[in-house]
XYZ file of N, CA, C and O in Angstrom:
744
model
N 165.496 182.070 118.645
C 164.590 181.308 119.505
C 164.188 180.027 118.771
O 163.870 180.053 117.596
N 164.180 178.946 119.483
C 163.781 177.656 118.939
C 162.281 177.442 119.149
O 161.663 178.084 120.004
N 161.737 176.505 118.401
C 160.296 176.245 118.458
C 159.852 175.841 119.863
O 158.802 176.297 120.326
N 160.610 175.013 120.536
C 160.204 174.573 121.883
C 160.111 175.751 122.847
O 159.198 175.814 123.665
N 161.039 176.686 122.740
C 160.985 177.891 123.579
C 159.743 178.709 123.242
O 159.078 179.246 124.123
N 159.465 178.803 121.949
C 158.299 179.561 121.496
C 157.004 178.933 122.019
O 156.091 179.645 122.436
N 156.943 177.619 122.017
C 155.756 176.936 122.541
C 155.565 177.238 124.023
O 154.431 177.414 124.486
N 156.653 177.317 124.778
C 156.558 177.671 126.197
C 156.056 179.109 126.356
O 155.240 179.391 127.232
N 156.540 179.989 125.511
C 156.091 181.379 125.546
C 154.597 181.473 125.212
O 153.864 182.264 125.799
N 154.142 180.630 124.282
C 152.727 180.634 123.908
C 151.850 180.237 125.094
O 150.767 180.793 125.295
N 152.312 179.294 125.903
C 151.559 178.905 127.102
C 151.403 180.091 128.052
O 150.343 180.287 128.652
N 152.451 180.889 128.161
C 152.395 182.081 129.019
C 151.424 183.100 128.433
O 150.615 183.694 129.153
N 151.474 183.270 127.117
C 150.565 184.210 126.449
C 149.109 183.789 126.655
O 148.234 184.623 126.869
N 148.860 182.489 126.600
C 147.483 182.001 126.777
C 146.904 182.407 128.124
O 145.690 182.530 128.263
N 147.759 182.626 129.105
C 147.278 183.068 130.418
C 146.726 184.491 130.373
O 145.978 184.887 131.250
N 147.092 185.256 129.347
C 146.612 186.632 129.224
C 145.344 186.732 128.377
O 144.823 187.822 128.170
N 144.850 185.597 127.901
C 143.686 185.606 127.023
C 142.416 185.364 127.851
O 142.384 184.520 128.739
N 141.391 186.133 127.539
C 140.113 186.003 128.231
C 138.984 186.155 127.219
O 139.192 186.609 126.093
N 137.795 185.740 127.621
C 136.606 185.883 126.781
C 135.890 187.172 127.191
O 135.425 187.292 128.322
N 135.810 188.105 126.280
C 135.223 189.408 126.555
C 133.698 189.320 126.494
O 133.121 189.147 125.420
N 133.079 189.445 127.639
C 131.626 189.330 127.731
C 130.900 190.509 127.082
O 129.704 190.441 126.854
N 131.620 191.554 126.774
C 131.014 192.718 126.115
C 131.163 192.647 124.598
O 130.681 193.532 123.891
N 131.856 191.608 124.113
C 132.064 191.429 122.675
C 131.718 190.001 122.263
O 132.495 189.340 121.576
N 130.573 189.534 122.696
C 130.094 188.205 122.298
C 131.103 187.102 122.613
O 131.272 186.163 121.843
N 131.794 187.251 123.726
C 132.761 186.253 124.188
C 133.927 186.065 123.222
O 134.506 184.986 123.147
N 134.279 187.109 122.527
C 135.462 187.036 121.663
C 136.703 186.988 122.543
O 136.771 187.649 123.576
N 137.685 186.213 122.092
C 138.936 186.135 122.830
C 139.709 187.430 122.662
O 139.840 187.947 121.551
N 140.220 187.921 123.771
C 141.021 189.134 123.796
C 142.223 188.878 124.706
O 142.287 187.851 125.375
N 143.141 189.818 124.733
C 144.299 189.689 125.617
C 144.421 190.940 126.472
O 144.068 192.032 126.045
N 144.941 190.741 127.666
C 145.223 191.895 128.512
C 146.712 192.233 128.472
O 147.196 192.999 129.284
N 147.431 191.625 127.496
C 148.855 191.920 127.338
C 149.218 191.915 125.848
O 149.953 191.048 125.373
N 148.681 192.893 125.136
C 148.878 192.968 123.686
C 150.351 193.117 123.317
O 150.797 192.587 122.296
N 151.121 193.796 124.143
C 152.547 193.983 123.854
C 153.275 192.649 123.829
O 154.064 192.376 122.915
N 152.988 191.808 124.798
C 153.641 190.498 124.838
C 153.213 189.632 123.654
O 154.014 188.908 123.078
N 151.949 189.703 123.282
C 151.465 188.944 122.129
C 152.155 189.436 120.860
O 152.580 188.636 120.021
N 152.312 190.753 120.727
C 152.984 191.314 119.551
C 154.438 190.868 119.488
O 154.942 190.510 118.416
N 155.120 190.837 120.608
C 156.505 190.355 120.637
C 156.577 188.877 120.252
O 157.474 188.453 119.520
N 155.603 188.104 120.731
C 155.534 186.679 120.378
C 155.363 186.532 118.863
O 156.027 185.709 118.231
N 154.477 187.329 118.290
C 154.235 187.289 116.839
C 155.531 187.554 116.076
O 155.853 186.850 115.117
N 156.269 188.568 116.502
C 157.528 188.896 115.827
C 158.506 187.718 115.888
O 159.158 187.396 114.889
N 158.591 187.059 117.030
C 159.472 185.898 117.175
C 158.994 184.751 116.285
O 159.799 184.085 115.623
N 157.693 184.522 116.269
C 157.135 183.422 115.477
C 157.326 183.672 113.979
O 157.637 182.746 113.227
N 157.158 184.910 113.556
C 157.349 185.231 112.139
C 158.808 185.033 111.723
O 159.080 184.535 110.632
N 159.740 185.406 112.592
C 161.166 185.177 112.291
C 161.448 183.682 112.178
O 162.136 183.235 111.262
N 160.917 182.920 113.105
C 161.137 181.473 113.097
C 160.509 180.843 111.849
O 161.103 179.953 111.234
N 159.332 181.324 111.458
C 158.661 180.808 110.272
C 159.515 181.009 109.019
O 159.568 180.132 108.158
N 160.176 182.132 108.919
C 161.030 182.420 107.758
C 162.213 181.458 107.673
O 162.768 181.251 106.601
N 162.592 180.884 108.800
C 163.795 180.059 108.845
C 163.517 178.571 109.017
O 164.417 177.819 109.372
N 162.295 178.145 108.785
C 162.000 176.721 108.949
C 161.501 176.121 107.644
O 160.767 176.761 106.904
N 161.900 174.916 107.414
C 161.450 174.174 106.227
C 160.513 173.045 106.630
O 159.851 172.452 105.801
N 160.475 172.745 107.905
C 159.689 171.621 108.406
C 158.189 171.900 108.285
O 157.692 172.916 108.784
N 157.472 170.993 107.632
C 156.014 171.144 107.520
C 155.352 171.167 108.896
O 154.401 171.908 109.120
N 155.850 170.344 109.791
C 155.303 170.275 111.152
C 155.441 171.633 111.855
O 154.492 172.131 112.464
N 156.621 172.209 111.767
C 156.851 173.514 112.402
C 156.050 174.606 111.705
O 155.491 175.487 112.362
N 155.969 174.551 110.387
C 155.195 175.553 109.657
C 153.719 175.479 110.045
O 153.076 176.518 110.231
N 153.194 174.257 110.159
C 151.796 174.100 110.574
C 151.561 174.777 111.928
O 150.618 175.548 112.096
N 152.429 174.481 112.878
C 152.279 175.062 114.216
C 152.383 176.589 114.157
O 151.544 177.299 114.720
N 153.405 177.079 113.495
C 153.643 178.521 113.467
C 152.536 179.273 112.735
O 152.064 180.319 113.213
N 152.094 178.779 111.597
C 151.021 179.441 110.852
C 149.734 179.478 111.668
O 149.058 180.513 111.735
N 149.379 178.360 112.284
C 148.165 178.312 113.099
C 148.245 179.231 114.306
O 147.289 179.934 114.645
N 149.403 179.243 114.935
C 149.597 180.087 116.112
C 149.584 181.564 115.742
O 148.996 182.384 116.454
N 150.225 181.899 114.633
C 150.200 183.294 114.184
C 148.773 183.737 113.868
O 148.364 184.845 114.229
N 148.005 182.872 113.212
C 146.609 183.199 112.934
C 145.840 183.457 114.214
O 145.075 184.430 114.326
N 146.050 182.613 115.201
C 145.380 182.753 116.497
C 145.771 184.082 117.164
O 144.910 184.830 117.634
N 147.063 184.366 117.184
C 147.533 185.579 117.865
C 147.051 186.850 117.186
O 146.633 187.798 117.861
N 147.097 186.877 115.864
C 146.588 188.064 115.175
C 145.090 188.241 115.422
O 144.605 189.369 115.555
N 144.368 187.131 115.515
C 142.925 187.229 115.784
C 142.678 187.854 117.151
O 141.856 188.754 117.284
N 143.410 187.407 118.167
C 143.142 187.971 119.499
C 143.610 189.420 119.617
O 143.182 190.124 120.522
N 144.463 189.850 118.676
C 144.826 191.266 118.615
C 143.866 192.049 117.714
O 144.091 193.224 117.430
N 142.803 191.376 117.266
C 141.781 191.981 116.413
C 142.331 192.442 115.071
O 141.868 193.429 114.505
N 143.310 191.716 114.573
C 143.851 191.956 113.235
C 143.421 190.781 112.356
O 144.221 189.935 111.962
N 142.125 190.755 112.072
C 141.512 189.598 111.415
C 142.093 189.327 110.029
O 142.256 188.161 109.651
N 142.406 190.361 109.272
C 142.944 190.122 107.926
C 144.264 189.371 107.968
O 144.505 188.470 107.163
N 145.124 189.727 108.907
C 146.391 189.009 109.060
C 146.146 187.588 109.553
O 146.817 186.649 109.133
N 145.190 187.437 110.449
C 144.841 186.101 110.944
C 144.367 185.222 109.790
O 144.798 184.068 109.654
N 143.498 185.777 108.965
C 142.980 185.036 107.811
C 144.127 184.643 106.880
O 144.185 183.506 106.416
N 145.028 185.560 106.626
C 146.167 185.267 105.745
C 146.948 184.053 106.255
O 147.206 183.105 105.500
N 147.334 184.071 107.510
C 148.139 182.973 108.052
C 147.358 181.662 108.103
O 147.897 180.590 107.827
N 146.097 181.736 108.447
C 145.301 180.505 108.530
C 145.017 179.921 107.148
O 144.942 178.701 106.998
N 144.882 180.772 106.138
C 144.731 180.246 104.777
C 146.016 179.566 104.313
O 145.972 178.540 103.629
N 147.163 180.120 104.721
C 148.444 179.464 104.412
C 148.527 178.120 105.141
O 148.987 177.119 104.588
N 148.065 178.100 106.363
C 148.058 176.875 107.160
C 147.169 175.818 106.512
O 147.533 174.639 106.441
N 146.027 176.251 106.006
C 145.079 175.330 105.382
C 145.712 174.619 104.183
O 145.472 173.428 103.962
N 146.550 175.326 103.453
C 147.230 174.723 102.304
C 148.170 173.600 102.733
O 148.442 172.691 101.954
N 148.642 173.662 103.950
C 149.614 172.672 104.451
C 148.943 171.400 104.980
O 149.632 170.416 105.224
N 147.634 171.435 105.186
C 146.986 170.326 105.894
C 145.949 169.570 105.070
O 145.177 168.786 105.614
N 145.936 169.781 103.779
C 144.927 169.139 102.923
C 144.846 167.630 103.133
O 143.774 167.052 103.103
N 145.977 166.977 103.349
C 146.000 165.512 103.444
C 145.697 165.002 104.849
O 145.594 163.795 105.051
N 145.531 165.893 105.816
C 145.308 165.479 107.192
C 143.932 165.986 107.650
O 143.783 167.157 108.001
N 142.918 165.104 107.643
C 141.551 165.556 107.949
C 141.414 166.255 109.310
O 140.726 167.273 109.397
N 142.063 165.743 110.335
C 141.909 166.373 111.648
C 142.515 167.770 111.663
O 141.891 168.715 112.145
N 143.697 167.918 111.130
C 144.323 169.246 111.092
C 143.549 170.193 110.183
O 143.439 171.387 110.477
N 143.005 169.663 109.099
C 142.206 170.504 108.211
C 140.963 171.000 108.949
O 140.621 172.189 108.874
N 140.311 170.108 109.682
C 139.126 170.481 110.441
C 139.461 171.557 111.479
O 138.760 172.571 111.582
N 140.547 171.373 112.219
C 140.955 172.345 113.229
C 141.258 173.696 112.582
O 140.844 174.750 113.077
N 141.947 173.665 111.464
C 142.292 174.907 110.772
C 141.051 175.599 110.238
O 140.945 176.836 110.291
N 140.083 174.833 109.757
C 138.829 175.440 109.297
C 138.094 176.123 110.448
O 137.510 177.204 110.265
N 138.113 175.525 111.621
C 137.482 176.150 112.793
C 138.190 177.465 113.115
O 137.551 178.499 113.319
N 139.518 177.426 113.148
C 140.288 178.644 113.444
C 140.050 179.717 112.386
O 139.907 180.903 112.715
N 140.013 179.300 111.124
C 139.777 180.247 110.039
C 138.368 180.830 110.138
O 138.160 182.027 109.917
N 137.406 180.002 110.488
C 136.042 180.490 110.695
C 135.983 181.562 111.766
O 135.302 182.591 111.607
N 136.713 181.334 112.845
C 136.763 182.347 113.907
C 137.368 183.649 113.385
O 136.887 184.735 113.705
N 138.420 183.550 112.598
C 139.049 184.757 112.048
C 138.062 185.513 111.148
O 137.972 186.743 111.212
N 137.323 184.774 110.337
C 136.313 185.432 109.496
C 135.228 186.080 110.356
O 134.750 187.175 110.042
N 134.861 185.418 111.444
C 133.870 186.010 112.343
C 134.403 187.318 112.916
O 133.690 188.320 112.955
N 135.668 187.339 113.324
C 136.271 188.561 113.865
C 136.353 189.646 112.790
O 136.452 190.821 113.110
N 136.333 189.235 111.545
C 136.345 190.181 110.425
C 134.919 190.545 110.002
O 134.711 191.138 108.947
N 133.952 190.144 110.813
C 132.527 190.400 110.573
C 132.036 189.807 109.264
O 131.124 190.340 108.633
N 132.618 188.693 108.867
C 132.179 187.938 107.695
C 131.519 186.651 108.212
O 132.045 185.560 108.071
N 130.365 186.837 108.822
C 129.700 185.756 109.540
C 129.250 184.611 108.637
O 129.340 183.449 109.029
N 128.756 184.931 107.459
C 128.315 183.856 106.562
C 129.483 182.972 106.136
O 129.354 181.744 106.081
N 130.624 183.598 105.853
C 131.816 182.828 105.508
C 132.253 181.972 106.692
O 132.645 180.813 106.538
N 132.184 182.545 107.878
C 132.549 181.807 109.094
C 131.648 180.588 109.268
O 132.139 179.473 109.510
N 130.352 180.787 109.127
C 129.417 179.672 109.289
C 129.672 178.574 108.263
O 129.595 177.385 108.580
N 130.009 178.966 107.038
C 130.313 177.961 106.016
C 131.554 177.155 106.393
O 131.595 175.937 106.221
N 132.557 177.820 106.928
C 133.772 177.117 107.348
C 133.486 176.182 108.523
O 134.030 175.068 108.584
N 132.625 176.596 109.440
C 132.249 175.707 110.542
C 131.495 174.483 110.017
O 131.685 173.363 110.493
N 130.631 174.708 109.006
C 129.922 173.577 108.380
C 130.914 172.620 107.707
O 130.792 171.405 107.823
N 131.895 173.191 107.008
C 132.915 172.369 106.350
C 133.694 171.559 107.387
O 133.982 170.371 107.177
N 134.028 172.205 108.501
C 134.746 171.507 109.574
C 133.889 170.375 110.138
O 134.390 169.266 110.386
N 132.606 170.646 110.318
C 131.729 169.618 110.875
C 131.555 168.457 109.897
O 131.483 167.298 110.322
N 131.524 168.737 108.620
C 131.430 167.662 107.621
C 132.656 166.747 107.708
O 132.527 165.515 107.648
N 133.825 167.332 107.868
C 135.047 166.531 108.019
C 134.992 165.743 109.321
O 135.321 164.551 109.359
N 134.571 166.412 110.375
C 134.486 165.767 111.690
C 133.584 164.536 111.630
O 133.944 163.469 112.134
N 132.463 164.668 110.979
C 131.523 163.541 110.896
C 132.012 162.466 109.936
O 131.932 161.270 110.242
N 132.528 162.862 108.782
C 132.989 161.900 107.772
C 134.131 161.036 108.294
O 134.212 159.854 107.979
N 134.986 161.637 109.104
C 136.159 160.916 109.603
C 135.999 160.484 111.061
O 136.959 159.984 111.655
N 134.788 160.720 111.610
C 134.497 160.342 112.986
C 135.589 160.814 113.948
O 136.114 160.052 114.759
N 135.923 162.076 113.819
C 136.962 162.677 114.658
C 136.324 163.081 115.984
O 135.428 163.914 116.024
N 136.794 162.474 117.029
C 136.246 162.721 118.369
C 136.723 164.062 118.931
O 137.729 164.602 118.500
N 136.007 164.551 119.900
C 136.426 165.672 120.747
C 136.355 167.059 120.123
O 136.920 167.993 120.670
N 135.701 167.225 118.988
C 135.638 168.564 118.397
C 134.224 169.048 118.118
O 134.029 170.243 117.884
N 133.261 168.168 118.122
C 131.909 168.571 117.755
C 131.386 169.679 118.679
O 130.750 170.632 118.216
N 131.665 169.588 119.963
C 131.202 170.614 120.892
C 131.827 171.978 120.577
O 131.174 173.007 120.685
N 133.097 171.974 120.160
C 133.746 173.236 119.798
C 133.077 173.848 118.568
O 132.858 175.060 118.512
N 132.760 173.001 117.608
C 132.092 173.502 116.398
C 130.739 174.106 116.758
O 130.401 175.207 116.312
N 129.968 173.403 117.586
C 128.668 173.938 118.008
C 128.840 175.271 118.746
O 128.074 176.222 118.521
N 129.824 175.345 119.625
C 130.043 176.571 120.399
C 130.410 177.737 119.468
O 129.897 178.836 119.616
N 131.286 177.476 118.500
C 131.676 178.545 117.575
C 130.501 178.980 116.701
O 130.318 180.178 116.443
N 129.713 178.028 116.242
C 128.518 178.386 115.464
C 127.586 179.241 116.318
O 127.054 180.253 115.846
N 127.395 178.839 117.561
C 126.491 179.566 118.453
C 126.940 181.009 118.630
O 126.127 181.938 118.547
N 128.219 181.194 118.866
C 128.722 182.551 119.063
C 128.567 183.387 117.797
O 128.301 184.586 117.862
N 128.688 182.750 116.657
C 128.478 183.449 115.393
C 127.009 183.891 115.281
O 126.722 185.036 114.926
N 126.101 182.994 115.613
C 124.682 183.352 115.568
C 124.340 184.409 116.610
O 123.470 185.261 116.365
N 125.031 184.393 117.756
C 124.828 185.451 118.750
C 125.155 186.805 118.137
O 124.399 187.768 118.303
N 126.280 186.869 117.424
C 126.693 188.130 116.816
C 125.722 188.569 115.728
O 125.562 189.763 115.484
N 125.081 187.611 115.078
C 124.105 187.927 114.042
C 122.734 188.279 114.615
O 121.828 188.656 113.885
N 122.583 188.129 115.942
C 121.316 188.435 116.591
C 120.294 187.320 116.513
O 119.126 187.522 116.844
N 120.691 186.141 116.081
C 119.793 184.987 116.009
C 119.966 184.163 117.289
O 120.620 183.119 117.315
N 119.364 184.676 118.358
C 119.552 184.055 119.668
C 118.922 182.676 119.775
O 119.423 181.823 120.507
N 117.847 182.424 119.052
C 117.213 181.106 119.095
C 118.157 180.042 118.529
O 118.341 178.976 119.131
N 118.759 180.342 117.393
C 119.707 179.399 116.789
C 120.945 179.257 117.675
O 121.450 178.152 117.862
N 121.424 180.359 118.214
C 122.592 180.325 119.106
C 122.308 179.421 120.306
O 123.153 178.607 120.690
N 121.126 179.555 120.869
C 120.760 178.769 122.054
C 120.743 177.270 121.729
O 121.216 176.453 122.524
N 120.214 176.921 120.580
C 120.174 175.503 120.189
C 121.575 174.913 120.084
O 121.833 173.810 120.559
N 122.490 175.657 119.447
C 123.859 175.165 119.307
C 124.562 175.102 120.657
O 125.338 174.175 120.913
N 124.319 176.080 121.519
C 124.924 176.046 122.847
C 124.418 174.862 123.656
O 125.187 174.213 124.374
N 123.136 174.565 123.534
C 122.593 173.398 124.250
C 123.237 172.111 123.740
O 123.555 171.217 124.531
N 123.439 172.013 122.435
C 124.104 170.836 121.867
C 125.536 170.729 122.386
O 126.001 169.645 122.759
N 126.234 171.858 122.410
C 127.608 171.873 122.917
C 127.625 171.462 124.389
O 128.471 170.661 124.806
N 126.687 171.990 125.168
C 126.656 171.709 126.600
C 126.408 170.225 126.875
O 127.047 169.636 127.755
N 125.515 169.623 126.125
C 125.249 168.192 126.295
C 126.527 167.376 126.098
O 126.862 166.508 126.913
N 127.243 167.670 125.043
C 128.494 166.953 124.752
C 129.527 167.235 125.833
O 130.216 166.320 126.312
N 129.611 168.461 126.259
C 130.612 168.839 127.257
C 130.316 168.223 128.619
O 131.243 167.849 129.341
N 129.056 168.088 128.942
C 128.722 167.402 130.199
C 129.121 165.936 130.123
O 129.600 165.366 131.097
N 128.943 165.332 128.950
C 129.388 163.946 128.764
C 130.901 163.832 128.891
O 131.407 162.851 129.438
N 131.624 164.820 128.387
C 133.082 164.829 128.495
C 133.527 165.003 129.943
O 134.564 164.493 130.341
N 132.757 165.806 130.689
C 133.082 166.051 132.084
C 134.219 167.041 132.306
O 134.818 167.061 133.374
N 134.499 167.876 131.312
C 135.561 168.874 131.459
C 134.921 170.164 131.992
O 134.212 170.868 131.270
N 135.202 170.448 133.248
C 134.517 171.528 133.945
C 134.718 172.892 133.278
O 133.775 173.680 133.190
N 135.912 173.176 132.792
C 136.155 174.483 132.171
C 135.308 174.656 130.908
O 134.816 175.763 130.632
N 135.123 173.587 130.149
C 134.293 173.666 128.936
C 132.817 173.809 129.303
O 132.092 174.592 128.676
N 132.387 173.079 130.303
C 130.994 173.176 130.766
C 130.706 174.603 131.230
O 129.703 175.211 130.845
N 131.608 175.139 132.035
C 131.442 176.493 132.560
C 131.386 177.511 131.434
O 130.558 178.432 131.450
N 132.243 177.356 130.443
C 132.281 178.272 129.299
C 130.936 178.293 128.572
O 130.402 179.360 128.255
N 130.393 177.123 128.322
C 129.118 177.046 127.598
C 127.966 177.541 128.461
O 127.078 178.254 127.973
N 127.984 177.204 129.748
C 126.927 177.689 130.633
C 126.955 179.212 130.725
O 125.903 179.859 130.744
N 128.161 179.800 130.745
C 128.277 181.253 130.785
C 127.732 181.890 129.506
O 127.057 182.916 129.532
N 128.019 181.250 128.368
C 127.495 181.749 127.093
C 125.966 181.715 127.099
O 125.314 182.666 126.650
N 125.407 180.627 127.604
C 123.938 180.536 127.683
C 123.377 181.605 128.618
O 122.358 182.228 128.326
N 124.057 181.847 129.729
C 123.619 182.863 130.678
C 123.645 184.251 130.034
O 122.702 185.030 130.178
N 124.710 184.542 129.318
C 124.795 185.842 128.640
C 123.701 185.997 127.588
O 123.152 187.071 127.398
N 123.392 184.917 126.929
C 122.330 184.921 125.925
C 120.982 185.243 126.588
O 120.191 186.031 126.067
N 120.749 184.637 127.746
C 119.505 184.877 128.480
C 119.430 186.333 128.981
O 118.370 186.943 128.956
N 120.580 186.858 129.413
C 120.622 188.230 129.936
C 120.477 189.270 128.825
O 119.972 190.344 129.047
N 120.980 188.892 127.615
C 121.039 189.831 126.499
C 119.718 190.215 125.991
O 119.371 191.237 125.568
């Protein structure tokens, strides 16, 4: 399988991913078998590629897929490998730190996750990288939700919502509004 085919398969897999309202909006899949098959294909392709670009994509994607299968240790492994590949690229480093933070959160290492989100936000601000601050706030909020600090979670969600309303992306607005609603119900 070639990388382009794998990317198409990943789009199909993304359709099986949902936010579990019973698990603090953690991403889950309703087709674990297909995700596992995708992982096997991606791991084979990773073994046979020398391209840094392809390795970056494959490592990040593998980390994401293992996380949604609740295999946080494997997710962390792949995302740490990915992080080594992106040191010179601030935007990719920031994105990888966010993904790695999520993996640590799924591994119930919330303090480590929060530190990685802070590191990502420092890069985002230092390099004035647009379009990610709301994601960082949302991930921090969900981490604080899991820690039971609903006041802090609410503040971060409100910050994310303000930015998302400015962006005007309805799916992001809805996601944050739903998180706030769950927080109020909880």
